[in-house]
Coordinates of C-alpha atoms in Angstrom, one line a residue:
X81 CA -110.6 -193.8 65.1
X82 CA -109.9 -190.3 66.2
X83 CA -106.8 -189.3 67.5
X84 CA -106.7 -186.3 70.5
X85 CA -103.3 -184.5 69.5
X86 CA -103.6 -182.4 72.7
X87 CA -105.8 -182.2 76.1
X88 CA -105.0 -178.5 76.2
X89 CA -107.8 -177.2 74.4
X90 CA -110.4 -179.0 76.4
X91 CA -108.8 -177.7 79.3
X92 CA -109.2 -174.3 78.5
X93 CA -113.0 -174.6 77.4
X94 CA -113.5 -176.1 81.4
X95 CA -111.6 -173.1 82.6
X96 CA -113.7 -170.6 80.9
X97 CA -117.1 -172.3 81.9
X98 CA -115.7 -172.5 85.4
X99 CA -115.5 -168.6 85.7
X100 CA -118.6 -168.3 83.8
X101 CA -120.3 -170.2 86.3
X102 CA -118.7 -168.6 89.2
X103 CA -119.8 -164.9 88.1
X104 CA -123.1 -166.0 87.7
X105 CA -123.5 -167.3 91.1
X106 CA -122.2 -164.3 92.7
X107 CA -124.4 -162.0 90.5
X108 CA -127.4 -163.8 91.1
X109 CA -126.4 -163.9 94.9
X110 CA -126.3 -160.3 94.9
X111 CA -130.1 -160.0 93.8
X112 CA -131.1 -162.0 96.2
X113 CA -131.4 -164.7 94.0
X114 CA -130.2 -168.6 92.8
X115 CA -129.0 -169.5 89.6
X116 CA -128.6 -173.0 89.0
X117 CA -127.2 -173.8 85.7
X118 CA -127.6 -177.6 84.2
X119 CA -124.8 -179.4 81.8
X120 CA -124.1 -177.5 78.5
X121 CA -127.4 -174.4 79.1
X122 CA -125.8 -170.9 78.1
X123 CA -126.3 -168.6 81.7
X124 CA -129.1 -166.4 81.4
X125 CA -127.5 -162.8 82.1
X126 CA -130.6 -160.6 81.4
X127 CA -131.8 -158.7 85.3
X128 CA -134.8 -157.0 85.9
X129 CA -134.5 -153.8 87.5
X130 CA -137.2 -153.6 90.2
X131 CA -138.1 -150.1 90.6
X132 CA -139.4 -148.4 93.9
X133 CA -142.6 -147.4 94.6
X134 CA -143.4 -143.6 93.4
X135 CA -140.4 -143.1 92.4
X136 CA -140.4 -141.6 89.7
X137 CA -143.8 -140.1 90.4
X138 CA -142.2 -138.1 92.9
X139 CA -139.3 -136.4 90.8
X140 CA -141.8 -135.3 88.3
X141 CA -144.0 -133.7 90.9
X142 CA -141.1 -132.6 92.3
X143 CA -140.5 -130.6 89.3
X144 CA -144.1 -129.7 88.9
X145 CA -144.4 -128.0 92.3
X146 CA -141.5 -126.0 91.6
X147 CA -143.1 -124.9 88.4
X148 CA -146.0 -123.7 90.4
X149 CA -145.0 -122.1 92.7
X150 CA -142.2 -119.7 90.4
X151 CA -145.8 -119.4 87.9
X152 CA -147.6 -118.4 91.2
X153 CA -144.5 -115.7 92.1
X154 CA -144.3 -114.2 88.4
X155 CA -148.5 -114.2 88.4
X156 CA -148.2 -112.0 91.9
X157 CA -145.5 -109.9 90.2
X158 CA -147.6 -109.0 87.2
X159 CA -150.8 -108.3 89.4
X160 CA -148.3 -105.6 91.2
X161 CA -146.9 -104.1 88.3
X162 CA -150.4 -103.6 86.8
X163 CA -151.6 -102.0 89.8
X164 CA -148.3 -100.2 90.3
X165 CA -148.7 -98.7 86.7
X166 CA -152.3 -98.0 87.0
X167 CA -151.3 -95.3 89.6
X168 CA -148.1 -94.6 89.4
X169 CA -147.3 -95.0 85.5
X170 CA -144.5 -97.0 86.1
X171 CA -143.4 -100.6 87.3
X172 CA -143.3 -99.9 91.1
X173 CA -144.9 -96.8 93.2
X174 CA -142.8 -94.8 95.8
X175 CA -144.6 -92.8 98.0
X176 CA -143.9 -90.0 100.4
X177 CA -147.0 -89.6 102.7
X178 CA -147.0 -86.9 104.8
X179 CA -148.9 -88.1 108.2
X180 CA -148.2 -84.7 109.6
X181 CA -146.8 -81.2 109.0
X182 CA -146.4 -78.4 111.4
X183 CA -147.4 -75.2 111.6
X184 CA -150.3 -73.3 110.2
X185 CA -151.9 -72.5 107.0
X186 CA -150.1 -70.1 105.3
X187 CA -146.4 -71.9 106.6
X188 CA -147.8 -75.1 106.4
X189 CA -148.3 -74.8 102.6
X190 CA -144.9 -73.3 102.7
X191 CA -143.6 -77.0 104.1
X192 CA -145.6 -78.8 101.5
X193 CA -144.2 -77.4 98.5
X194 CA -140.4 -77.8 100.0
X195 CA -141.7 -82.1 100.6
X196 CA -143.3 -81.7 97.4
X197 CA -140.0 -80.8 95.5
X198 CA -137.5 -83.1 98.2
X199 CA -139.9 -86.0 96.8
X200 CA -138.9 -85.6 93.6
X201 CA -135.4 -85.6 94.0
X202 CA -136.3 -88.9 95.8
X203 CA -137.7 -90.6 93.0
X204 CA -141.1 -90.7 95.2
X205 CA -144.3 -89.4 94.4
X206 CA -146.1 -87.3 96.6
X207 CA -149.4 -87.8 98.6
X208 CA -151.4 -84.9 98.6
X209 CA -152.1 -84.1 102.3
X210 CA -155.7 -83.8 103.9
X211 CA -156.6 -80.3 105.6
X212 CA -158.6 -79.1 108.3
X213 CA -158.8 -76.5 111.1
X214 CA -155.6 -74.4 108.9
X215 CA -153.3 -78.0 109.2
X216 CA -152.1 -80.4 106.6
X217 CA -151.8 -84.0 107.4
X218 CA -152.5 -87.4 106.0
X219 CA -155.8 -87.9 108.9
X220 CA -156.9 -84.7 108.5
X221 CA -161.0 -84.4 107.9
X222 CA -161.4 -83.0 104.0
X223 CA -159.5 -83.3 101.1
X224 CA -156.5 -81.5 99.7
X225 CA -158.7 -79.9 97.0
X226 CA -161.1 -78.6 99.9
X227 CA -158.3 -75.6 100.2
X228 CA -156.4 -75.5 97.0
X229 CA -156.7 -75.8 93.7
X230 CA -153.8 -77.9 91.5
X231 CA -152.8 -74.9 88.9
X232 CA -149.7 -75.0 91.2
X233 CA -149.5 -78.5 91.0
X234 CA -149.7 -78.8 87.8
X235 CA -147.4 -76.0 86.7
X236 CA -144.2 -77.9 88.6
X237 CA -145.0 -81.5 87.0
X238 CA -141.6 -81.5 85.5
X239 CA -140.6 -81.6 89.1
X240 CA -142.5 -84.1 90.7
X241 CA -145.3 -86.1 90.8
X242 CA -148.3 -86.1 92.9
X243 CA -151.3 -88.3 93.9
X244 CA -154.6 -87.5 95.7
X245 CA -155.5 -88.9 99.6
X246 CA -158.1 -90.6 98.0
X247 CA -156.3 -92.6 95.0
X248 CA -153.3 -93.1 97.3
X249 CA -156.3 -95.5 99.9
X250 CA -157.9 -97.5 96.6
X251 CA -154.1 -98.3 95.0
X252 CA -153.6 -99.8 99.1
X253 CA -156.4 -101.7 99.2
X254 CA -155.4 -103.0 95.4
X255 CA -152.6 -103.5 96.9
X256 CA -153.7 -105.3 99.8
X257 CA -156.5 -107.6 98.4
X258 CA -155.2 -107.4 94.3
X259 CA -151.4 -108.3 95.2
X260 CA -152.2 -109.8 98.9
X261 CA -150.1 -108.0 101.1
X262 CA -149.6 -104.6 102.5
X263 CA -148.0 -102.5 101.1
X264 CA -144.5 -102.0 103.2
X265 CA -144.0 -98.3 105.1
X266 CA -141.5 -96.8 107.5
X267 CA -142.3 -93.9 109.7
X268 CA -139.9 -91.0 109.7
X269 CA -139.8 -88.0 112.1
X270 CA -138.0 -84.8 110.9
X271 CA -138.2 -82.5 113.8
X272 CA -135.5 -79.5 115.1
X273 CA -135.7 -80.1 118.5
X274 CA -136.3 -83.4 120.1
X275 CA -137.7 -81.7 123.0
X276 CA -140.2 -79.8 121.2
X277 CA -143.4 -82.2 121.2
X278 CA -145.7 -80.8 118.5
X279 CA -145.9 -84.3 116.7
X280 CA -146.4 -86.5 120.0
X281 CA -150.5 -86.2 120.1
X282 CA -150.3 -87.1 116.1
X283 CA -151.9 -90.3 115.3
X284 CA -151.0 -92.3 111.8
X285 CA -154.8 -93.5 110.4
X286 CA -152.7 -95.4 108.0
X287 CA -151.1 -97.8 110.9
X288 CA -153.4 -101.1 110.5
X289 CA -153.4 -100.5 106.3
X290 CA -149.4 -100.5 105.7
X291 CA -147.2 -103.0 107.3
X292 CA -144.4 -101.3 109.3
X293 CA -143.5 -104.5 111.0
X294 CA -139.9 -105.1 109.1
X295 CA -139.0 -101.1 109.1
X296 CA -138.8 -99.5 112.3
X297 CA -139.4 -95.5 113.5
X298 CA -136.5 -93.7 112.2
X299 CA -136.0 -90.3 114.2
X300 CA -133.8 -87.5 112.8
X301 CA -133.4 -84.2 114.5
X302 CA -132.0 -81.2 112.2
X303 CA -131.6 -78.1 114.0
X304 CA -133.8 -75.1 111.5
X305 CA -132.0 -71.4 112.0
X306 CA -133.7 -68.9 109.5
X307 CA -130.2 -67.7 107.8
X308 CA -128.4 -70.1 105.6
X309 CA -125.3 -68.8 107.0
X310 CA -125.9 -70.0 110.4
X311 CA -126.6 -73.5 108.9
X312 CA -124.4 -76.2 109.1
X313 CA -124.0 -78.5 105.5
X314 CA -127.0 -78.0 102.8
X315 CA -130.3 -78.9 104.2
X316 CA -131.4 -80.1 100.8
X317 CA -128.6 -82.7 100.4
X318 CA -128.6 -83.5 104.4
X319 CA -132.7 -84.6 104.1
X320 CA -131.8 -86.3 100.8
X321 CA -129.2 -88.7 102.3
X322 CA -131.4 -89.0 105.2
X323 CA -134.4 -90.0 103.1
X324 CA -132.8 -92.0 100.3
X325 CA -133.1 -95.7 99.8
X326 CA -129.0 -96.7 100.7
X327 CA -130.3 -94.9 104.2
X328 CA -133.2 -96.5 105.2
X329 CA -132.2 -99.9 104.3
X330 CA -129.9 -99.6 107.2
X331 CA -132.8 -99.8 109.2
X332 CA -134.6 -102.7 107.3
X333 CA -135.3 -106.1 109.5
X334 CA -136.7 -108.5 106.8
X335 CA -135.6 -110.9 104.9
X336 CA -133.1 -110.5 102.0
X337 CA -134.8 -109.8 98.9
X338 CA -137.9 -108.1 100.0
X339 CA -136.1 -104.3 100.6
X340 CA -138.6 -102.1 98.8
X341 CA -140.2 -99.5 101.1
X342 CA -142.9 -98.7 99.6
X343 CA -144.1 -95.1 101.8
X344 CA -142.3 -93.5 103.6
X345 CA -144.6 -91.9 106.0
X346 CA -143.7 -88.5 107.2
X347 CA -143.9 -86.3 110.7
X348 CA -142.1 -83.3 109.4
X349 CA -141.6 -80.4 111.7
X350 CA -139.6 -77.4 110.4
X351 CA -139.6 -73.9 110.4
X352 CA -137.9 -72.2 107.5
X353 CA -137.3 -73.6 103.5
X354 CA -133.9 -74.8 101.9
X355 CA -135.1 -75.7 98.7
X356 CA -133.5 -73.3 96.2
X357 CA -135.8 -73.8 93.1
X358 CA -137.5 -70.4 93.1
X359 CA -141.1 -72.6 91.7
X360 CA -141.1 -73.9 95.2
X361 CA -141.7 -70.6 96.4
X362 CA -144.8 -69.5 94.9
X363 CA -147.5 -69.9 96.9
X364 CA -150.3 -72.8 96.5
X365 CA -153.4 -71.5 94.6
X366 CA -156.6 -71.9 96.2
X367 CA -160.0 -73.3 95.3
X368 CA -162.0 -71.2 93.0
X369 CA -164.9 -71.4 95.7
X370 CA -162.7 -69.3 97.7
X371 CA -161.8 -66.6 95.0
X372 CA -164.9 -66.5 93.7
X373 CA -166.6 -65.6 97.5
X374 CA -163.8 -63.2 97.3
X375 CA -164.3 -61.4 94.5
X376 CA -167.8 -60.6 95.9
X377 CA -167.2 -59.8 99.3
X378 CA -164.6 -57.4 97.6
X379 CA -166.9 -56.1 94.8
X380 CA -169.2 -54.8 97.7
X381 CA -166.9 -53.5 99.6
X382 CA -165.1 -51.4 97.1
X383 CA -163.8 -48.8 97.5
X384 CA -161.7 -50.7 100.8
X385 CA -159.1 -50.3 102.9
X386 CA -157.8 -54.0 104.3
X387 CA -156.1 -54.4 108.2
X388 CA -154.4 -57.2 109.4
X389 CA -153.8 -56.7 113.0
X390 CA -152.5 -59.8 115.0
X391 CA -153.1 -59.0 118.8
X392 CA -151.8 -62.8 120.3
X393 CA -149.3 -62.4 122.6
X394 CA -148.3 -58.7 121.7
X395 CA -145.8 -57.2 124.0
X396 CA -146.2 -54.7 125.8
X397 CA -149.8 -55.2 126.1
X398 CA -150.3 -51.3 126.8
X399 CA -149.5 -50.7 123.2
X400 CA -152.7 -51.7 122.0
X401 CA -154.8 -48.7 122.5
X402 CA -152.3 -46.3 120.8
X403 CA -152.0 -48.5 118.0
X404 CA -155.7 -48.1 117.7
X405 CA -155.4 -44.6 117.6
X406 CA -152.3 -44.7 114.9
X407 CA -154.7 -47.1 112.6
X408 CA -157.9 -44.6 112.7
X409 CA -155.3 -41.5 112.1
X410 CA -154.5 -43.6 108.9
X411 CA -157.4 -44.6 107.5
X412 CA -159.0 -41.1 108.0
X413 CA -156.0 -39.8 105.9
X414 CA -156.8 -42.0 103.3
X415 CA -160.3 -41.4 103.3
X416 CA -159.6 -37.1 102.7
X417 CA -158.3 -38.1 99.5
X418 CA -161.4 -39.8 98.6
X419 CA -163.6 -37.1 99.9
X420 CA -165.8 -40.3 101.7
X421 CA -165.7 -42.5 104.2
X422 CA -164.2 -46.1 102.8
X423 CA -165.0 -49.4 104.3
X424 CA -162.6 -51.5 107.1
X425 CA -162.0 -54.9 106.4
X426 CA -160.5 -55.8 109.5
X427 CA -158.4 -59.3 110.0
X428 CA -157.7 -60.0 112.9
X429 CA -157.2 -62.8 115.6
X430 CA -159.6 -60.7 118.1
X431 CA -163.0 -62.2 118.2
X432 CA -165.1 -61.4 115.5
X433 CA -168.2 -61.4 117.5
X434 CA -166.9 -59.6 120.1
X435 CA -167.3 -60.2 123.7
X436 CA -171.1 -61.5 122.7
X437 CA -171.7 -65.6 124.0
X438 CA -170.9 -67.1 121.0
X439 CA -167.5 -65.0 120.8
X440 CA -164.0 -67.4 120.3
X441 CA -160.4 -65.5 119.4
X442 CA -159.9 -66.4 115.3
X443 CA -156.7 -68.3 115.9
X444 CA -156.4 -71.3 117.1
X445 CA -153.9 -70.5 119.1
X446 CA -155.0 -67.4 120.7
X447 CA -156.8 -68.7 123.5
X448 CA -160.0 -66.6 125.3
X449 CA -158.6 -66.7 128.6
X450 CA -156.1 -64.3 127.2
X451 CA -157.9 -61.5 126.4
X452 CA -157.4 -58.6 128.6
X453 CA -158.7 -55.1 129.1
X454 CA -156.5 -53.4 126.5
X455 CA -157.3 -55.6 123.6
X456 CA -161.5 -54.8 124.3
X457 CA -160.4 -51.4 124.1
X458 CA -158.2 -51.1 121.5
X459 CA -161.0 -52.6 119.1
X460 CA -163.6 -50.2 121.0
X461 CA -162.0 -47.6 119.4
X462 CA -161.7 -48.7 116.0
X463 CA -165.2 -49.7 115.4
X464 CA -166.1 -46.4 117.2
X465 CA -164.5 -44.1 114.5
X466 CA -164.4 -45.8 111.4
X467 CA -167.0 -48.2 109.7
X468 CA -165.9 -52.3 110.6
X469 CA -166.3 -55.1 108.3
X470 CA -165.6 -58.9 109.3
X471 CA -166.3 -62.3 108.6
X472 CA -167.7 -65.4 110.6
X473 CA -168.8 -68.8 109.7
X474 CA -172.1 -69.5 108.8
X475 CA -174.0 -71.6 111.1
X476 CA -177.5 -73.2 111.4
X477 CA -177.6 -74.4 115.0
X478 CA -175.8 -71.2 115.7
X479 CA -176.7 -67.6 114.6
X480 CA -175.5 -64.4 114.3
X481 CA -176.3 -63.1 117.9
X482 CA -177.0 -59.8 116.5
X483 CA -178.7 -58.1 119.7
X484 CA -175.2 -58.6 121.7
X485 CA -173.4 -56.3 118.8
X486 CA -172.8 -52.9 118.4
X487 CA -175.8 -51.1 116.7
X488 CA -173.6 -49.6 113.9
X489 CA -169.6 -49.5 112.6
X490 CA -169.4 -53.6 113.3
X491 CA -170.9 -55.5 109.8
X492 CA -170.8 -59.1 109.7
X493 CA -170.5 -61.0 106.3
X494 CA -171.7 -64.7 106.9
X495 CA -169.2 -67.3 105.0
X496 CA -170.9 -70.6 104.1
X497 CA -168.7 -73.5 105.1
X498 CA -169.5 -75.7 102.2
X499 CA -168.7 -78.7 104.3
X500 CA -169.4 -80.4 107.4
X501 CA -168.6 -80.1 110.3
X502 CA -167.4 -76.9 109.7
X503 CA -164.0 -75.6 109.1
X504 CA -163.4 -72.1 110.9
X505 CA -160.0 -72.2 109.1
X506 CA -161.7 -71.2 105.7
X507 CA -162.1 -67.9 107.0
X508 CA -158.7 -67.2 107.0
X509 CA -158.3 -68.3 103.7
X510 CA -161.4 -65.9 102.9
X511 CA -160.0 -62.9 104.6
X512 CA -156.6 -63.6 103.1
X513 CA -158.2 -63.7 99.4
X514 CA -160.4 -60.4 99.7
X515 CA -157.4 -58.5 101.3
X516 CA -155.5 -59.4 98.3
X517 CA -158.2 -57.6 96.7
X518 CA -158.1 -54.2 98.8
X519 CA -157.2 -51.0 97.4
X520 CA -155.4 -50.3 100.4
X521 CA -153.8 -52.5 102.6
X522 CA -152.4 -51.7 106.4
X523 CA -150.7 -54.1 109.0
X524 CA -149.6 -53.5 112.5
X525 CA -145.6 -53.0 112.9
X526 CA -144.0 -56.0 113.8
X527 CA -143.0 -55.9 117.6
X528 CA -144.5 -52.7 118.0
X529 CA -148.3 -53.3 117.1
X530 CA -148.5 -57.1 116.4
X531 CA -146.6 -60.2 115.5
X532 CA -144.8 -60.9 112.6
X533 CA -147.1 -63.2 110.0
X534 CA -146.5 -65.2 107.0
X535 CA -150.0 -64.6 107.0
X536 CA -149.1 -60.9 106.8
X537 CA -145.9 -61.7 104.1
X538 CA -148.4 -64.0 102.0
X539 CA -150.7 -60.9 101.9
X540 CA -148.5 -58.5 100.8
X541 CA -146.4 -60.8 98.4
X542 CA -149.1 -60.5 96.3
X543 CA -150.1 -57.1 96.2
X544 CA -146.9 -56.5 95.6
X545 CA -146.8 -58.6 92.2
X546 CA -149.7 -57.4 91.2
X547 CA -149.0 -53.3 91.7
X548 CA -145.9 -54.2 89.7
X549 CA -147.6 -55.4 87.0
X550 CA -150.2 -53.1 86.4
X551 CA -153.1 -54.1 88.4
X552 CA -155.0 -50.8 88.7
X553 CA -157.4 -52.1 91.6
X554 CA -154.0 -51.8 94.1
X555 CA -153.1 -48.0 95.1
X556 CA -151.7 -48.6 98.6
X557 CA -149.8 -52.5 98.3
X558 CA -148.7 -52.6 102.1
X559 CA -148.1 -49.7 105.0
X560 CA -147.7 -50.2 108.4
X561 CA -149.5 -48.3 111.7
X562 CA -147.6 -47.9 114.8
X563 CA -147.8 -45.8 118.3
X564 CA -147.4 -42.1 118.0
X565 CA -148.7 -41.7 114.4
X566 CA -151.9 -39.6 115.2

């Protein structure tokens, strides 16, 4: 018979099994479930975890979606910095466009090369402005190259770089269509006066093609006296901060992390130059179509004397007829020494075709309601005493009306316009070219017998130069007529 020495142990075993029993009620109770255990069976402790639907479906798309759409972002990125490089040679272009700049031919050029030099010190490249009717702008009808040629260009390189009008449109529209989405612009005006209103009538072709919507007008007025004394700060460093990036960002309106400004798009009125680098006053080069009609208008004209005599709004008007007089005295003096008359190659803002039908003043800003008396007169006399040369622009559906002109002393030398529609400007450029080719060379005195001209200063800039170095076609470079000289 067996003997129990103690009811202790039993005890405890019941005690255990009781707790046992307890936390697997209240576990299966929490899973919504009943555990019922019979006499002596171990508790089953193993739960299934039920997992929701998608769940973990969802997380990994989650991921996925995110990996998209920073693959999509760096794919974009690439496609920019390919088309960025294909133009610009680097990871992202910075353009300066000029949509307009003031001021006629020979000063307008002037204002190019100073935006041509500011844009490099910007870290922006430079559009090459259309031309037309003696402007520069970014709407303007023909190309850059249609006036210059890029010897100029070329020769500053190390200063900045430069694009053509017609490169700048295709890397927009791989811009637009390559990257998908305009490029982003801000325009900027640059005038002296906010009164003055030369830039109001200006319209931007390039508003529906670059998105200005996050970078509004910006508007800077800079007063422009000729002497740098009279200036207050250096203009140089004054349009630099205006123009750098730390500036215009003020004006930004997007959202963070999209701040590139890709153009800034220019309406640049000024008067006089502040850049100091001497390269960025040499004037621009022009197309060899331009030099080469030159140098044969010249060649038959030779031996020549060249006038430029700038009539518009000379004061007083009754100056006219004895600066006539003072010019003939001139040229006849000239002529003794040559023992035969020379030819006249007269520039001039008075009609070239006289006071015939198909006769306009030269200038666009000389207007035909402002001819008077004394100006007929005055270039009466001239063609009535010494032999007259001049150009005008060859036109089909217009010719020459040769019975309305004088019989003799008035020659006409047609200039093809090698574009349509035609550009009366290029006659300027013409006339500009074969004076610089004159032996002689005679201008009316400023104030006294016409207006001062950069026209006049580009002319005799370079006749200058080349008398000093040698050129044997110059004898005269630059005189002046004025009253009382006959």
């Amino acid at each position: 018979m067996m003997t129990l020495r103690s009811g202790r142990p039993i005890q405890r075993y019941i005690l255990i099994l009781f707790i046992l029993s307890l936390f697997v009620y209240y576990s299966g109770h929490q899973l919504g479930q009943t555990v019922t255990l019979a006499p002596g069976e171990q508790p089953d402790t193993h739960l299934d975890y039920v997992k929701p639907n998608g769940h973990e479906l969802n997380k990994q798309d989650s991921f996925l979606e995110v990996d998209r759409e920073l693959i999509r972002q760096r794919e974009r990125e690439a496609i920019r910095r390919q088309i960025d490089l294909k133009y610009c040679g680097r990871d992202r272009c910075r353009f300066m466009l000029p949509v307009a700049i003031t001021e006629q031919e020979s000063k307008a050029q002037e204002h190019f090369r100073q935006l041509a030099f500011l844009s490099g010190m910007l870290d922006r490249t430079i559009v090459l402005p259309n031309v037309h009717s003696s402007h520069l702008g970014a709407c303007r009808h023909f190309p850059f190259s249609f006036y210059y040629g890029d010897e100029w260009l070329e020769n500053n390189k190390a200063h900045f770089n430069y694009i053509t009008m017609e490169e700048f449109r295709e890397w927009v529209e791989e811009r637009t269509h390559g990257y998908g989405a305009k490029p982003s612009s801000q325009e900027v005006i640059v005038d002296i006066n906010p009164d003055f209103h030369f830039l109001d009538k200006t319209e931007n072709c390039f508003k529906n093609v670059l998105d200005y919507s996050v970078w509004p007008t910006h508007h800077f007025t800079l007063e422009d006296p000729e002497m740098f004394s009279k200036r207050v700060g250096n203009y140089t460093d004054i349009l630099l901060n205006q123009l750098k990036d730390e500036t215009r960002l003020m004006d930004y309106q997007g959202e963070p992390g999209d701040e590139n400004l890709d153009v800034i798009s220019l309406y640049y009125d000024r008067r006089f130059t502040y850049i100091e680098n001497p390269e960025a006053h040499v004037p621009l080069t022009y197309n060899k179509r331009w030099n080469t009609l030159a140098d044969q208008i010249a060649k038959n004209l030779q031996p020549f004397v060249a006038i430029h005599w700038r009539m518009e709004r000379l004061e007083p008007i009754s100056n006219l007829v004895p600066c006539a007089k003072s010019l003939v005295s001139k040229v006849q003096k000239i002529e003794q020494e040559h023992d035969k008359p020379l030819k006249l190659f007269l520039l001039t803002d008075y009609p070239h075709l006289l006071n015939t039908s198909r006769a306009t003043p030269e200038s666009m800003s000389f207007k035909l309601n402002e001819l008077r008396p004394e100006h007929h007169d005055a270039i009466a006399y001239v063609y009535e005493h010494l032999d007259v040369t001049v150009t005008t622009l060859q036109k089909e559906s217009q010719p020459i009306p040769y019975d309305e002109l004088p019989e003799k002393h008035w020659n006409i030398i047609a200039v093809p316009p090698y574009a349509k529609p035609a550009d009366m400007s290029v006659l300027g450029i013409v006339d500009k070219l074969v004076a610089m080719r004159a032996q002689y060379f005679l201008a009316g005195k400023p104030a006294v017998c016409g207006k001062s001209s950069s026209f006049t200063k580009r002319i005799s800039t370079g006749r200058q130069k080349a008398y000093s170095n040698g050129d044997p076609n110059i004898i005269l470079p630059v005189d002046t007529f004025s009253v009382n000289e006959y």
